[in-house]
C-alpha positions as a printed NumPy array, in Angstrom:
array([[-37.901,  93.802,  56.232],
       [-41.551,  94.608,  55.432],
       [-42.985,  95.632,  52.047],
       [-46.583,  96.735,  51.65 ],
       [-48.745,  95.978,  48.636],
       [-49.764,  98.467,  46.015],
       [-53.547,  98.775,  46.149],
       [-55.643,  98.803,  42.977],
       [-57.951, 101.732,  43.736],
       [-60.439, 100.999,  40.936],
       [-61.024,  97.409,  42.015],
       [-61.338,  98.459,  45.656],
       [-63.918, 101.124,  44.733],
       [-65.913,  98.584,  42.698],
       [-65.898,  96.15 ,  45.634],
       [-67.079,  98.862,  48.038],
       [-69.815,  99.969,  45.59 ],
       [-71.12 ,  96.415,  45.382],
       [-71.164,  96.172,  49.157],
       [-72.966,  99.541,  49.423],
       [-75.588,  98.351,  46.901],
       [-76.246,  95.263,  49.023],
       [-76.455,  97.517,  52.075],
       [-78.982,  99.791,  50.361],
       [-81.107,  96.826,  49.308],
       [-81.343,  95.744,  52.94 ],
       [-82.975,  99.042,  53.828],
       [-85.746,  98.9  ,  51.205],
       [-89.216,  99.486,  52.692],
       [-90.616,  96.101,  51.613],
       [-88.053,  94.182,  53.663],
       [-88.99 ,  92.764,  57.042],
       [-87.15 ,  93.808,  60.213],
       [-85.289,  90.491,  60.405],
       [-84.147,  90.892,  56.768],
       [-82.914,  94.42 ,  57.485],
       [-80.965,  93.211,  60.537],
       [-79.409,  90.269,  58.667],
       [-78.519,  92.358,  55.594],
       [-77.144,  95.219,  57.719],
       [-74.967,  92.801,  59.667],
       [-73.718,  91.197,  56.444],
       [-73.053,  94.694,  55.062],
       [-71.012,  95.781,  58.085],
       [-69.034,  92.526,  58.195],
       [-68.314,  92.77 ,  54.441],
       [-67.131,  96.391,  54.641],
       [-64.842,  95.649,  57.581],
       [-63.425,  92.524,  55.925],
       [-62.719,  94.236,  52.572],
       [-61.122,  97.237,  54.283],
       [-59.01 ,  94.991,  56.56 ],
       [-57.894,  92.747,  53.702],
       [-57.102,  95.583,  51.263],
       [-55.11 ,  97.582,  53.809],
       [-53.18 ,  94.745,  55.427],
       [-51.478,  93.046,  52.481],
       [-47.767,  92.907,  53.203],
       [-44.693,  90.858,  52.467],
       [-42.284,  90.186,  55.325],
       [-38.769,  88.827,  54.841],
       [-37.751,  86.567,  57.717],
       [-34.466,  84.679,  58.042],
       [-35.674,  81.453,  56.389],
       [-38.908,  82.357,  54.624],
       [-41.039,  85.043,  53.   ],
       [-44.382,  85.639,  54.708],
       [-47.154,  86.902,  52.441],
       [-50.043,  88.176,  54.531],
       [-53.383,  89.713,  53.643],
       [-56.151,  89.885,  56.215],
       [-56.605,  86.413,  57.708],
       [-54.709,  84.737,  54.852],
       [-51.024,  83.864,  55.173],
       [-48.506,  82.065,  52.997],
       [-45.141,  81.046,  54.399],
       [-42.735,  80.557,  51.486],
       [-39.329,  79.031,  52.312],
       [-36.591,  80.733,  50.292],
       [-35.124,  77.426,  49.105],
       [-38.487,  76.492,  47.522],
       [-38.662,  79.641,  45.332],
       [-37.74 ,  78.628,  41.792],
       [-38.69 ,  81.589,  39.597],
       [-40.033,  85.159,  39.681],
       [-41.596,  86.835,  36.647],
       [-43.958,  89.636,  35.679],
       [-47.58 ,  88.759,  35.044],
       [-50.651,  90.597,  33.812],
       [-52.928,  87.568,  34.091],
       [-55.501,  87.916,  36.857],
       [-56.028,  84.174,  37.082],
       [-52.532,  82.885,  37.806],
       [-51.704,  80.956,  40.941],
       [-52.796,  82.117,  44.355],
       [-53.899,  85.737,  44.042],
       [-53.146,  87.955,  47.042],
       [-52.89 ,  91.215,  45.104],
       [-55.957,  93.081,  43.847],
       [-54.138,  94.325,  40.76 ],
       [-53.985,  92.754,  37.317],
       [-50.246,  93.514,  37.064],
       [-47.729,  92.069,  39.452],
       [-44.985,  89.612,  40.255],
       [-45.606,  85.908,  40.094],
       [-43.477,  83.881,  42.482],
       [-43.217,  80.204,  41.616],
       [-42.286,  77.853,  44.431],
       [-42.257,  74.111,  44.869],
       [-44.496,  73.968,  47.949],
       [-47.353,  75.997,  46.378],
       [-50.744,  74.344,  46.03 ],
       [-51.421,  76.264,  42.792],
       [-47.787,  76.469,  41.728],
       [-47.373,  80.171,  42.325],
       [-48.516,  83.278,  44.144],
       [-49.159,  86.672,  42.576],
       [-48.167,  89.819,  44.479],
       [-47.616,  93.516,  43.811],
       [-45.313,  95.299,  46.265],
       [-45.289,  99.123,  46.222],
       [-41.534,  99.2  ,  45.706],
       [-41.161,  96.363,  43.206],
       [-37.442,  96.812,  42.437],
       [-36.378,  96.96 ,  46.114],
       [-38.483,  93.862,  46.78 ],
       [-36.813,  92.018,  43.887],
       [-33.326,  93.014,  45.059],
       [-34.08 ,  91.742,  48.571],
       [-35.519,  88.524,  47.157],
       [-32.41 ,  88.024,  44.987],
       [-30.189,  88.315,  48.074],
       [-32.176,  85.665,  49.902],
       [-32.819,  83.361,  46.922],
       [-29.618,  83.329,  44.872],
       [-30.629,  80.125,  43.042],
       [-34.037,  81.417,  41.921],
       [-34.481,  82.385,  38.288],
       [-35.421,  86.066,  38.477],
       [-36.058,  87.534,  35.06 ],
       [-34.214,  90.797,  35.694],
       [-34.472,  92.213,  32.155],
       [-38.203,  91.525,  32.052],
       [-38.715,  93.075,  35.497],
       [-36.87 ,  96.296,  34.618],
       [-39.481,  97.277,  32.015]])
């Protein structure tokens, strides 16, 4: 079962504006040809990477683990290692795969930072599926229903 991430449009627009500003700077008349080529290449690579990352964030339920994937980044989370799921509004919690400031924080024992923050489009369906696969995890149902 695959769930896609909810995309924070404002943050994505800000990221693209910053990339466009860098692209415009590379075309200023006082820049040398080599600077224009380097900056244009960096601009194109940045645009493609941001677009790829923002549009490819998904959460895939496999038999034994949850795969969290965004662009070239992947996290394989075994169901038995998931200890708790809660709501978070903190942008600086755990491993951040979502571009939003609101989301679900999944705590698991094999995490380098202790947790991963995600925001699936259909949050309640995602939680129900996660509950089926992780019956021992502490999922704060009343907090998540708000």
